[in-house]
Short mmCIF file of C-alpha atoms in Angstrom, two decimals:
data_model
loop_
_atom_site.label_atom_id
_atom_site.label_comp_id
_atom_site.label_asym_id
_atom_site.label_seq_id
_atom_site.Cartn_x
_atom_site.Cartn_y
_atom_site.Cartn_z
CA UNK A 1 -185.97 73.80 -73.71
CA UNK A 2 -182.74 72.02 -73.71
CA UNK A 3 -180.06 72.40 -71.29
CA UNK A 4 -176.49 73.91 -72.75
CA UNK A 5 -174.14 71.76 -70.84
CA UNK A 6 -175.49 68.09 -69.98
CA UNK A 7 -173.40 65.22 -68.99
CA UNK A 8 -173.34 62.49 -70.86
CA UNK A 9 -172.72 59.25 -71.38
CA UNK A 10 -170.15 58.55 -68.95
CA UNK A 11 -166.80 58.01 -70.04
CA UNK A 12 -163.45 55.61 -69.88
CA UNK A 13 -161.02 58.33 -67.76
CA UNK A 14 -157.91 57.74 -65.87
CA UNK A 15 -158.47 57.87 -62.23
CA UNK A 16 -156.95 61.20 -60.87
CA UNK A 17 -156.69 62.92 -57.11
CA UNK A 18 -155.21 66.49 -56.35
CA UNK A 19 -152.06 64.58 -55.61
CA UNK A 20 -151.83 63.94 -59.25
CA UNK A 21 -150.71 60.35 -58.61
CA UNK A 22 -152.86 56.91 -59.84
CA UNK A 23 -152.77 53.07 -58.95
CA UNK A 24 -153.19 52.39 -62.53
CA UNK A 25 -150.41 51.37 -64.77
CA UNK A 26 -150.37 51.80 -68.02
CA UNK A 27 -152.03 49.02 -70.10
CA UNK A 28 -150.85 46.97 -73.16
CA UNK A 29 -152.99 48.19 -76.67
CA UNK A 30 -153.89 47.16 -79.33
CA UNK A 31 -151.72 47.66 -82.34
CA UNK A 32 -148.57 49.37 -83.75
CA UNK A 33 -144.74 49.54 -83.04
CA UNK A 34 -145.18 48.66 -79.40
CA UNK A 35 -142.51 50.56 -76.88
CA UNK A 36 -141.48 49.77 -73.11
CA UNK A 37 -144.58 51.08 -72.05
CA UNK A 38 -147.06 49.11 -74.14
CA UNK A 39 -148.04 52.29 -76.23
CA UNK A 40 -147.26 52.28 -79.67
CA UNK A 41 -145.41 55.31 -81.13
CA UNK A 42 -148.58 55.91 -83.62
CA UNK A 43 -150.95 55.25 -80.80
CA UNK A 44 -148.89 58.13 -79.00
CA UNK A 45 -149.21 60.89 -81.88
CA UNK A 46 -152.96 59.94 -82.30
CA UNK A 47 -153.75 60.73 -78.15
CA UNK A 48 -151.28 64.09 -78.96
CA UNK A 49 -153.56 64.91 -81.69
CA UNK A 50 -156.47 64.49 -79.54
CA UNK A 51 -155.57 66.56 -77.18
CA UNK A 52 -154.46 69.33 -79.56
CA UNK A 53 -157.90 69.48 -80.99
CA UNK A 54 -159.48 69.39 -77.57
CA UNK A 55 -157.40 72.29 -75.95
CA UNK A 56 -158.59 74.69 -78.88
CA UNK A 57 -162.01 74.27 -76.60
CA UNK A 58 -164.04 75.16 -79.55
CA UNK A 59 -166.47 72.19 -79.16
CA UNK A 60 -166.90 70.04 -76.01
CA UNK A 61 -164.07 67.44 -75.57
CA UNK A 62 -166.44 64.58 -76.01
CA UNK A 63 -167.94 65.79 -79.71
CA UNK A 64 -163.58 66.40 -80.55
CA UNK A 65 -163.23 62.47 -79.82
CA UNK A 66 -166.17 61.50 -80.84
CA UNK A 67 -164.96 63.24 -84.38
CA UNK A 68 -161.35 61.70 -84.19
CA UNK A 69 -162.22 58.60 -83.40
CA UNK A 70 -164.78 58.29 -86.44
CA UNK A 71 -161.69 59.71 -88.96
CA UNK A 72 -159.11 57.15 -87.75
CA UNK A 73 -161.84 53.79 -87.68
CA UNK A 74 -158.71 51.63 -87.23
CA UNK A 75 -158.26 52.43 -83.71
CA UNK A 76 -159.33 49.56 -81.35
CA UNK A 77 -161.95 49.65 -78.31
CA UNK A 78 -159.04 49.80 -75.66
CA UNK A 79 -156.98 52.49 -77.83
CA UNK A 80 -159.87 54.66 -77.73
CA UNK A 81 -160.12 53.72 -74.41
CA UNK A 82 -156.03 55.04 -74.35
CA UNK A 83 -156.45 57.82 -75.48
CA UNK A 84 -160.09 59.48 -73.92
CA UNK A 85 -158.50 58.64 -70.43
CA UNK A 86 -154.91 60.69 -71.46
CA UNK A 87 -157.22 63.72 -72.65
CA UNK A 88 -159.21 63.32 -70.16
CA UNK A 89 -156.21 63.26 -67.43
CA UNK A 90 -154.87 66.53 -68.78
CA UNK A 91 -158.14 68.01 -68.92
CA UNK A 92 -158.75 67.40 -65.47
CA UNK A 93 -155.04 68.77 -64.46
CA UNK A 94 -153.89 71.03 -66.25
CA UNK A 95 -152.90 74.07 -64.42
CA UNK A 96 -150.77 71.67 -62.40
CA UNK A 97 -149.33 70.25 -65.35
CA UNK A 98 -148.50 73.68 -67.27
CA UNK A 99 -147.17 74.73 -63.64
CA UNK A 100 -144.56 71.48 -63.93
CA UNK A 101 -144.19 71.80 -68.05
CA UNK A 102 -144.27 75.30 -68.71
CA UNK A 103 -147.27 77.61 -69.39
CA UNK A 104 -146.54 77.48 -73.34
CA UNK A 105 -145.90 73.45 -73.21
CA UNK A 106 -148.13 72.08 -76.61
CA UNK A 107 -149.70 68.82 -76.38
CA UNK A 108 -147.42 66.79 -76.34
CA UNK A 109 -145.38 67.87 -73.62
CA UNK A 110 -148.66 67.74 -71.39
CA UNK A 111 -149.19 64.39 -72.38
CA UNK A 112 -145.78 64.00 -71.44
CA UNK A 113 -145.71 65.31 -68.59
CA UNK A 114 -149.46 63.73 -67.45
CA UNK A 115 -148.00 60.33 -67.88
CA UNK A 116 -144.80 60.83 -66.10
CA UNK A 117 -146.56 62.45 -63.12
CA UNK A 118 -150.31 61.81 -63.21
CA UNK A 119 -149.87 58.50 -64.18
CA UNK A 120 -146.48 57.32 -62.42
CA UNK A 121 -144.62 56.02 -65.35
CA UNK A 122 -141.37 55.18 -64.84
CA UNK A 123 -138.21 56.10 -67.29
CA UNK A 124 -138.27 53.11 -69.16
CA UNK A 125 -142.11 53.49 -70.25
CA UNK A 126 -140.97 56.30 -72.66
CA UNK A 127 -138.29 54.25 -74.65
CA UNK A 128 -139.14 54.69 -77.76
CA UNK A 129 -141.60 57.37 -77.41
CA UNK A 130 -138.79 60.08 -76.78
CA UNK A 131 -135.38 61.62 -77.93
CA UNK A 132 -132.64 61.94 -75.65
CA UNK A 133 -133.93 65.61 -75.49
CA UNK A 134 -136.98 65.04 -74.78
CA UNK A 135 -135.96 62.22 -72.02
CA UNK A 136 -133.64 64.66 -70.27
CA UNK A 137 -136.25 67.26 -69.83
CA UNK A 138 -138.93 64.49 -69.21
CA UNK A 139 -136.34 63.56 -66.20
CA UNK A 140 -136.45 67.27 -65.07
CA UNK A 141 -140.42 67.26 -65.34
CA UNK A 142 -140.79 64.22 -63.12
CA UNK A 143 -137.94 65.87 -60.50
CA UNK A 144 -139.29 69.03 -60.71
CA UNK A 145 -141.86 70.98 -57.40
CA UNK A 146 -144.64 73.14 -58.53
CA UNK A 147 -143.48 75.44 -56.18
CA UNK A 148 -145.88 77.88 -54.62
CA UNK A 149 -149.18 77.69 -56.15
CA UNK A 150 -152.39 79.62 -55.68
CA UNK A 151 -155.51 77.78 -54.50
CA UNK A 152 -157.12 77.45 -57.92
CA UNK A 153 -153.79 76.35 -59.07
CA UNK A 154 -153.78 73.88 -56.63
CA UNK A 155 -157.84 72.45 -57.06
CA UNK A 156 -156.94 72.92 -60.99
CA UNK A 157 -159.47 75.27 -61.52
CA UNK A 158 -159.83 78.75 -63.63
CA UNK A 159 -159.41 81.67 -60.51
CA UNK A 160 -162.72 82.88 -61.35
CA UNK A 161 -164.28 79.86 -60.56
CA UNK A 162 -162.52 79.15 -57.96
CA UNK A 163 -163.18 82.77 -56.15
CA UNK A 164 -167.37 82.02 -56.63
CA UNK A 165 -167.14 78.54 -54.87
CA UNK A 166 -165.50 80.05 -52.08
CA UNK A 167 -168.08 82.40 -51.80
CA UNK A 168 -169.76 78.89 -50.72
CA UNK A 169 -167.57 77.11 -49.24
CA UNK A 170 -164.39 77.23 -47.17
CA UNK A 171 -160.54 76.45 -48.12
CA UNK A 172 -161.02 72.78 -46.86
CA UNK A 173 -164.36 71.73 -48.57
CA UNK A 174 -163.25 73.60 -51.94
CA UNK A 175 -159.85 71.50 -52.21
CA UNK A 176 -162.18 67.95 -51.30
CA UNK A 177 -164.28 68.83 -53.78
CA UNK A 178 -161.56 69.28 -56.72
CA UNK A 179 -160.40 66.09 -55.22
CA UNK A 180 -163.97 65.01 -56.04
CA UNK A 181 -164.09 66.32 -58.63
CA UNK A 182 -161.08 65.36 -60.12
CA UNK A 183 -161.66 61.71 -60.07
CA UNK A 184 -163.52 60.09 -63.26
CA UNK A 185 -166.87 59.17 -62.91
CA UNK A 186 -168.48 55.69 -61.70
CA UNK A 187 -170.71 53.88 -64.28
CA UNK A 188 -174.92 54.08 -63.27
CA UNK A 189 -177.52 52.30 -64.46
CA UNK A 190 -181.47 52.81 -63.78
CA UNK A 191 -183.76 49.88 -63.68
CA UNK A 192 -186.61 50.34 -65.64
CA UNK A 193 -188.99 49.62 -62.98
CA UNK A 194 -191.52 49.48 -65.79
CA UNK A 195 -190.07 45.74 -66.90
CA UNK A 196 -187.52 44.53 -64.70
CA UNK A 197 -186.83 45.13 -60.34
CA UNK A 198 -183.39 45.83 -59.47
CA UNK A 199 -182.61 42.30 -58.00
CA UNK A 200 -183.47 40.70 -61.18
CA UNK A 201 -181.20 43.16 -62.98
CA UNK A 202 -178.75 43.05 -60.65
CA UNK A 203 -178.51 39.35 -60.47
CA UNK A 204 -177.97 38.84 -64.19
CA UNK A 205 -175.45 41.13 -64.77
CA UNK A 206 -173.12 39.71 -62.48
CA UNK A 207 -174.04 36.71 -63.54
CA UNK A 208 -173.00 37.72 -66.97
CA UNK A 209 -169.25 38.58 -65.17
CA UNK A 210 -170.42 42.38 -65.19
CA UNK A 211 -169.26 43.12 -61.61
CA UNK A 212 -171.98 45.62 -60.20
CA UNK A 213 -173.98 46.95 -56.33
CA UNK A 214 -177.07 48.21 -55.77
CA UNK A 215 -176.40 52.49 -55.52
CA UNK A 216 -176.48 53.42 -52.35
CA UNK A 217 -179.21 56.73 -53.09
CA UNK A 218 -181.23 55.56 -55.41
CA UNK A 219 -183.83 52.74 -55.45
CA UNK A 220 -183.29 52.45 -59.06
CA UNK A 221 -179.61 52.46 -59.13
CA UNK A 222 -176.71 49.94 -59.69
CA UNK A 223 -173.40 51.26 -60.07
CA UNK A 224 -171.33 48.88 -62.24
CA UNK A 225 -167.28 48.59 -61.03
CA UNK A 226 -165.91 49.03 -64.22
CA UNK A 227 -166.99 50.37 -67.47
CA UNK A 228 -167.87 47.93 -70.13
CA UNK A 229 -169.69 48.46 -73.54
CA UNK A 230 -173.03 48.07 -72.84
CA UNK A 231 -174.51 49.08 -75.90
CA UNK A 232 -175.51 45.59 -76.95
CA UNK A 233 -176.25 44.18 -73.58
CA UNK A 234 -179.31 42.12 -73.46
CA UNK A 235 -180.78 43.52 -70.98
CA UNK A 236 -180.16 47.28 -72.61
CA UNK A 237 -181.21 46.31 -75.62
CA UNK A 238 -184.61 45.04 -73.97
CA UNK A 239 -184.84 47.77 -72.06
CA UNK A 240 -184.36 46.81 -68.94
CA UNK A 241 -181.87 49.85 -68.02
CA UNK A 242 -180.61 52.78 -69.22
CA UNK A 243 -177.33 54.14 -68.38
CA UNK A 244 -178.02 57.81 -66.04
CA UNK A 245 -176.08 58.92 -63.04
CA UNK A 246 -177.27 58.05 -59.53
CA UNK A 247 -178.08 61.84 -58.57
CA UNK A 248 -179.86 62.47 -61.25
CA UNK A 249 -182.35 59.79 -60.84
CA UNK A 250 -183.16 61.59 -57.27
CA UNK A 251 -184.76 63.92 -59.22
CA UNK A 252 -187.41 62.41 -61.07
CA UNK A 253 -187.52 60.59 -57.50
CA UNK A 254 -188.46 64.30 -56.46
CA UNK A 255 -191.00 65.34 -59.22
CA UNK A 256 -192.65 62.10 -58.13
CA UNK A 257 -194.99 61.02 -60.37
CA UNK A 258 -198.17 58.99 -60.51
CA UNK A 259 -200.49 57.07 -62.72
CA UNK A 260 -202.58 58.52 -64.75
CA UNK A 261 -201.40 62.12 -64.10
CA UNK A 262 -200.40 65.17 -66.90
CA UNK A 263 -196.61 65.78 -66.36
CA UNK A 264 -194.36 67.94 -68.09
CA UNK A 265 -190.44 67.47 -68.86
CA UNK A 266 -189.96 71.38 -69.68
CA UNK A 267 -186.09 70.84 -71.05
CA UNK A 268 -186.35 67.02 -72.13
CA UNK A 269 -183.37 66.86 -73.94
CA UNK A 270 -182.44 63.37 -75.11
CA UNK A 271 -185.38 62.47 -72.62
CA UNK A 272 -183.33 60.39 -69.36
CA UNK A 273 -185.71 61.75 -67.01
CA UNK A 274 -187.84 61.47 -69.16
CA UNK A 275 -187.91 57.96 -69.52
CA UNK A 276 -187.34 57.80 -65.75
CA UNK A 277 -190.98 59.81 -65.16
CA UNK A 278 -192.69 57.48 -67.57
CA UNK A 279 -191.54 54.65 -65.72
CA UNK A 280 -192.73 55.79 -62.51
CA UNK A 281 -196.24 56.73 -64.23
CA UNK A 282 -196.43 53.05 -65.78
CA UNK A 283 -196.88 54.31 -68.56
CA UNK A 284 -200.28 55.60 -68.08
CA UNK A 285 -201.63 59.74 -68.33
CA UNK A 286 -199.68 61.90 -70.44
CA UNK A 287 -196.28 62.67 -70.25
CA UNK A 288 -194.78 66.08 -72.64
CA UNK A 289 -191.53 66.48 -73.31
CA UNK A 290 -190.49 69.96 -74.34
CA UNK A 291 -187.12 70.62 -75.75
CA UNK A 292 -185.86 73.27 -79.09
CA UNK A 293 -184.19 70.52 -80.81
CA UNK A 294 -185.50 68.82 -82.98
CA UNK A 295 -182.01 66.40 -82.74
CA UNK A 296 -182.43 65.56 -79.25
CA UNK A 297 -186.59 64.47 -79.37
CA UNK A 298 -185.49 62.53 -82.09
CA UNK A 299 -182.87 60.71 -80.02
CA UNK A 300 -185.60 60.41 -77.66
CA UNK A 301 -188.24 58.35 -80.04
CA UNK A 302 -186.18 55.04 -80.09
CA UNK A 303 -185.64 55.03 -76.30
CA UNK A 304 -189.30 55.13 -75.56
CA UNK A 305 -189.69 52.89 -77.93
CA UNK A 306 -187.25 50.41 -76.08
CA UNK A 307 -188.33 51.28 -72.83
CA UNK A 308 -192.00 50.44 -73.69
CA UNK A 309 -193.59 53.90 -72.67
CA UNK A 310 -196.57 54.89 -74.84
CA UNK A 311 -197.88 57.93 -72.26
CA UNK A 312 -194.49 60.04 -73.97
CA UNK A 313 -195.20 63.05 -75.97
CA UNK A 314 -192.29 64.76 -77.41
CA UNK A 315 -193.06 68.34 -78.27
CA UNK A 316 -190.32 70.69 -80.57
CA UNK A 317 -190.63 74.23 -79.02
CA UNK A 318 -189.35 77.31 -80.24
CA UNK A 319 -188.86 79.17 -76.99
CA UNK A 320 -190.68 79.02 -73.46
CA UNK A 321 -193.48 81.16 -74.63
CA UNK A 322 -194.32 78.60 -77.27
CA UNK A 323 -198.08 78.31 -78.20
CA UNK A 324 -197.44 74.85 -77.38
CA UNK A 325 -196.49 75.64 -74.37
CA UNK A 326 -199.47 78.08 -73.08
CA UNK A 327 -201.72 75.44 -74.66
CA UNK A 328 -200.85 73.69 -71.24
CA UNK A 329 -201.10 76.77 -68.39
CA UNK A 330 -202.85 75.43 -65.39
CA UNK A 331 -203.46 72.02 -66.35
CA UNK A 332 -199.97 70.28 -64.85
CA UNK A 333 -199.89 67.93 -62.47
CA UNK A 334 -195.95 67.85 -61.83
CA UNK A 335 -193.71 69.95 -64.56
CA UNK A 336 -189.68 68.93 -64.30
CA UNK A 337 -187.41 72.12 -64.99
CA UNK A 338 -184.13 70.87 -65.16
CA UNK A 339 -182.85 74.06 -66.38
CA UNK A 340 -179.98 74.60 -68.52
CA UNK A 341 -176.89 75.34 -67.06
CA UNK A 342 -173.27 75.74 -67.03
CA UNK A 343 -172.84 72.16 -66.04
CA UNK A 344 -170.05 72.60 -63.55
CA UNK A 345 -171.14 69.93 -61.09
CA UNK A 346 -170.46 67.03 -63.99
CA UNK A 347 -166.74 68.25 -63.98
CA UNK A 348 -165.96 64.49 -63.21
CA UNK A 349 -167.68 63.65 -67.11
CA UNK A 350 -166.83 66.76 -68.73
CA UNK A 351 -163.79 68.50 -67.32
CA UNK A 352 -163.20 70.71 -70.31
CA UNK A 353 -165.99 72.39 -69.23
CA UNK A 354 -164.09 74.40 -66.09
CA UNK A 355 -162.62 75.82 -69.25
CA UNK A 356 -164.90 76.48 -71.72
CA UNK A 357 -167.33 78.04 -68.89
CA UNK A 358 -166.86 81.94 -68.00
CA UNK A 359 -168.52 84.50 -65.82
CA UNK A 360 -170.23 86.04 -68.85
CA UNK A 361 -171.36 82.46 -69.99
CA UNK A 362 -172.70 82.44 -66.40
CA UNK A 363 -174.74 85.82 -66.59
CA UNK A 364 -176.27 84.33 -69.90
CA UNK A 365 -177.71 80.94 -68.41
CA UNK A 366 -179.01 82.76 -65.11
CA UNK A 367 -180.51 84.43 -67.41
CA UNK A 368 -182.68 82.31 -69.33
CA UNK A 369 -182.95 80.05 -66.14
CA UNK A 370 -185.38 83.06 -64.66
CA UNK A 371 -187.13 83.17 -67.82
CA UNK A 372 -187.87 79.09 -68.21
CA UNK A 373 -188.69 79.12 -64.83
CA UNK A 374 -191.39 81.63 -64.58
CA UNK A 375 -192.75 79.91 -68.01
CA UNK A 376 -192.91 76.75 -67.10
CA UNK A 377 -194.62 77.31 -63.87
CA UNK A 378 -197.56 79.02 -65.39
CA UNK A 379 -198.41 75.06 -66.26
CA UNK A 380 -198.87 74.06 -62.78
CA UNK A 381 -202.64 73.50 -61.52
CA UNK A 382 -203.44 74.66 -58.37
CA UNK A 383 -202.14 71.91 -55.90
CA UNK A 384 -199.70 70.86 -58.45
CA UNK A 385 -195.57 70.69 -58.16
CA UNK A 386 -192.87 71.85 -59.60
CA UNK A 387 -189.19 70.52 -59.19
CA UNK A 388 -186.29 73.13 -60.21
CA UNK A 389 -183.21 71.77 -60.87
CA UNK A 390 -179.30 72.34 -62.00
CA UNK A 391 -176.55 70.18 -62.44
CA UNK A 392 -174.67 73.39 -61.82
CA UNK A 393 -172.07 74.06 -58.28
CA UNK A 394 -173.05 77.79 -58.24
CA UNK A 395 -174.96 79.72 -55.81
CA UNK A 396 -176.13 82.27 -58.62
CA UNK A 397 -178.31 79.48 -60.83
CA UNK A 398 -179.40 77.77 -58.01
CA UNK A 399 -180.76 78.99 -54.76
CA UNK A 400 -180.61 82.97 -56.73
CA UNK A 401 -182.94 81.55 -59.47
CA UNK A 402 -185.29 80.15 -56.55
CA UNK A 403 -185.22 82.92 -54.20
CA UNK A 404 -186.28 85.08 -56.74
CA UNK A 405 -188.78 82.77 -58.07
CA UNK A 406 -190.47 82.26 -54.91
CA UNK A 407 -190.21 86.33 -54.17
CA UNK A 408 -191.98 87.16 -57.66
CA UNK A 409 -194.42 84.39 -57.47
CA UNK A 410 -196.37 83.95 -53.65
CA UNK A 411 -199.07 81.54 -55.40
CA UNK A 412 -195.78 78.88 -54.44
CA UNK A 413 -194.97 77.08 -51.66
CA UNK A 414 -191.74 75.90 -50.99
CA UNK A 415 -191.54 71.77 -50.07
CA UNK A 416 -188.90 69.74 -48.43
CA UNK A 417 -187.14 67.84 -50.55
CA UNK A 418 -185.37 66.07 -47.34
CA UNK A 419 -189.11 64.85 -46.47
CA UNK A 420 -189.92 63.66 -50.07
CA UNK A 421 -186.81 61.44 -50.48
CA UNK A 422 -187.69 60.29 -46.45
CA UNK A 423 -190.80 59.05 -47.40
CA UNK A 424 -189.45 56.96 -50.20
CA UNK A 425 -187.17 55.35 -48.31
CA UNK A 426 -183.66 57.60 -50.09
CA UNK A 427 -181.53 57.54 -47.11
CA UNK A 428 -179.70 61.18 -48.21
CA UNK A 429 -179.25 63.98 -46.06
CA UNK A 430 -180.20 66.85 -48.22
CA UNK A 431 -182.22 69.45 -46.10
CA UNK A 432 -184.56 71.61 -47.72
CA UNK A 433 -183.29 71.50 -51.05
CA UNK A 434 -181.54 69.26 -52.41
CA UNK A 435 -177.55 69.41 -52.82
CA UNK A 436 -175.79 66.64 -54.32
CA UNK A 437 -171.63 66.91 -54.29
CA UNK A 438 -169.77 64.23 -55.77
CA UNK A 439 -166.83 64.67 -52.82
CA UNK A 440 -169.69 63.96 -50.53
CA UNK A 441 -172.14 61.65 -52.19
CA UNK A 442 -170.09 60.71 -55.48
CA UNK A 443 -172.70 61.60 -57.89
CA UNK A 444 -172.53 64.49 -59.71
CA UNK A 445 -173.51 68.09 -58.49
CA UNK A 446 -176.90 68.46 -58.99
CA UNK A 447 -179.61 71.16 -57.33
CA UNK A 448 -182.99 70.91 -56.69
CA UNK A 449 -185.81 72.94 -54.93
CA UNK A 450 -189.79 71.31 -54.77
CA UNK A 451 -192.62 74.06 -54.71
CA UNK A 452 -196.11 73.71 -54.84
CA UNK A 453 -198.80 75.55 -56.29
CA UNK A 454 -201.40 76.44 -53.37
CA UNK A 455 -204.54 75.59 -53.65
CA UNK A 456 -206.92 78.44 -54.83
CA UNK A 457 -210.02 79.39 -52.41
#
């Protein structure tokens, strides 16, 4: 199966708070009629452009850029760069922006009104970009107060959403986590433990002027300071690391697999933990990954290829009651569920998403999560684990799906997952199941429960 909302690969964004203010000022690009600020005026209508296609929230906001930037090839590295951390700014912001712009402001008023607030400019950084009428309502805009606002007003996110998390949480932890949230995600790497140790890694990257730290979570980890192309790295290109955020390698970390063992990835994907599991197997026994597209195994083929795993077997599935699927009941060792989801806890990659998502969308994955759940346990051997996971914030596809899981099935056991990081040396206070915030542990959300098959007399 393959999950509906992943994050992925982590993206150049402006740093924002709930404050709405940065320490970043604007930088210098690349090419055109250059104004006060730096920013040419074409560089300007190509970020309002952007956004406009983004905001229609027909297609996630990475696939819109993706799109724009492959019909206008002239733009540069750093005015991509421009203009994925304005959309991304607004994205993250925007019922505080529409509160200080109006509810009907287009585009380019946001992006207006992001860069004279969110990002601090001053007056002079819109010579050039503005008419007189537009700089005398810009002045209002940067004068004006937001005035009373609700709570999800205030933690920029849709009241629906914002009414379920507090459900879970009170006032104060729901406004630090849309602070968290808010922010733009760090850069992680994973070591491919299968050809390189961490120190190794570590130590040539810096010595290559990338400036990087081992991650504080995972053994795997290092968590680069900036965000540079990494694409044709040496060491990426060998195989040495592959880029994947910090909480989700605790999961594979979880599943915990060993040599020579059958192991199943039920909703590969593009195959991350995937290619994390393999690792940890060294490449021995027989890893499946299970996914419905076609697309995404294929993306996985060249990465296993580059991270030197041979034990991978990518396997296209029409649904969770596949053929291919049954062909495997009761002879897992470990099987990986990382469900699909609505993908709220990677707001910090994808903050479109707190858009795009809706309670009905909501109903539909919990769903389908019961369904892949029950399937894919029916692989487990008798002894044998299974890891559940989300990168989801909500209560209803987490510990729901589990509790229900674990009520419908008493041939499970629930495990610690606090004990299973302990004994690997992951310093992470977690409890029984695992609960990853990124206001907390600055990682992504991500949820995970470990249960084990008992033993049959």
């Amino acid at each position: 199966m393959t999950k509906t909302s992943k994050p992925g690969r982590p993206r150049t964004a402006g740093r924002t708070a709930t404050t709405g203010r940065t320490d970043r000022a604007a930088r210098p690009q690349e090419a055109g009629a250059v104004t006060g600020a730096g920013i040419s005026r074409q560089l300007f209508i190509q970020a309002t452009q952007a956004l406009g296609a983004v905001l229609a929230f027909e297609y996630p906001a990475d696939a819109v850029l993706s799109r724009h930037f492959r019909d206008n090839r002239e733009l540069g590295h750093r005015d991509r760069g421009f203009i994925a951390e304005a959309v991304y700014g607004v994205l993250r912001r925007l019922r505080w922006l529409r509160r200080l712009a109006g509810a009907e402001a287009t585009p380019r008023m946001l992006l207006l009104a992001w860069f004279a607030r969110g990002e601090g400019w001053p007056m002079r950084n819109f010579e050039g970009l503005v008419s007189a009428t537009e700089s005398d309502w810009l002045a209002s805009v940067k004068a004006a107060d937001a005035g009373e606002m609700s709570l999800a007003e205030r933690v920029d996110l849709p009241d629906w959403l914002a009414e379920r998390l507090l459900q879970q949480m009170d006032e104060a932890e729901l406004v630090a986590l849309a602070h968290g949230l808010n922010r733009p995600a760090p850069l992680d790497l994973r070591v491919n433990l299968l050809k390189a140790d961490r120190d190794a890694v570590l130590a040539q990257l810096q010595a290559g002027g990338v400036a990087a730290e081992p991650g504080r979570l995972s053994p795997q980890a290092i968590r680069l300071a900036a965000k540079p192309a990494l694409q044709k790295h040496p060491l990426f290109l060998d195989g040495s690391f592959e880029v994947q955020d910090e909480g989700s390698q605790l999961l594979g970390l979880l599943v915990q697999p060993r040599r020579g063992e059958l192991v199943v990835d039920f909703c590969a994907g593009a195959g991350g933990k995937t290619l994390q599991l393999g690792a940890l197997m060294r490449s021995t026994g027989r890893l499946y990954a299970f996914d419905v597209s076609d697309k995404r195994l294929a993306k996985l083929k060249p990465r296993m290829a580059r991270a030197g795993l041979s034990n991978v077997h990518p396997v296209l599935i029409a649904h969770e009651a596949d053929a291919k699927v049954k062909r495997l009941a009761g002879k897992a060792d470990r099987v990986l569920v990382d469900a699909p989801c609505t993908g709220l806890g990677t707001l910090r990659r994808n903050p479109d998403l707190k858009w795009r998502q809706s309670p009905a969308a909501v109903e539909e994955m919990v769903a389908k999560q019961g369904a892949i759940l029950a399937a894919a346990a029916r692989l487990v051997r008798p002894g044998g684990r299974l890891v559940y996971a989300t990168c989801s914030l909500l209560a209803e596809e987490n510990d729901a799906i589990v509790d229900a899981f674990l009520a419908a099935h008493p041939g499970f056991a629930q495990l610690s997952a606090q004990d299973i990081l302990d004994k690997q040396g992951v310093a992470v206070a977690t409890g029984e199941r695992l609960r990853l915030m990124p206001h907390v542990h600055d990682t992504d959300g991500f949820f995970a429960a470990v249960m084990e098959r008992r033993a049959e007399a």
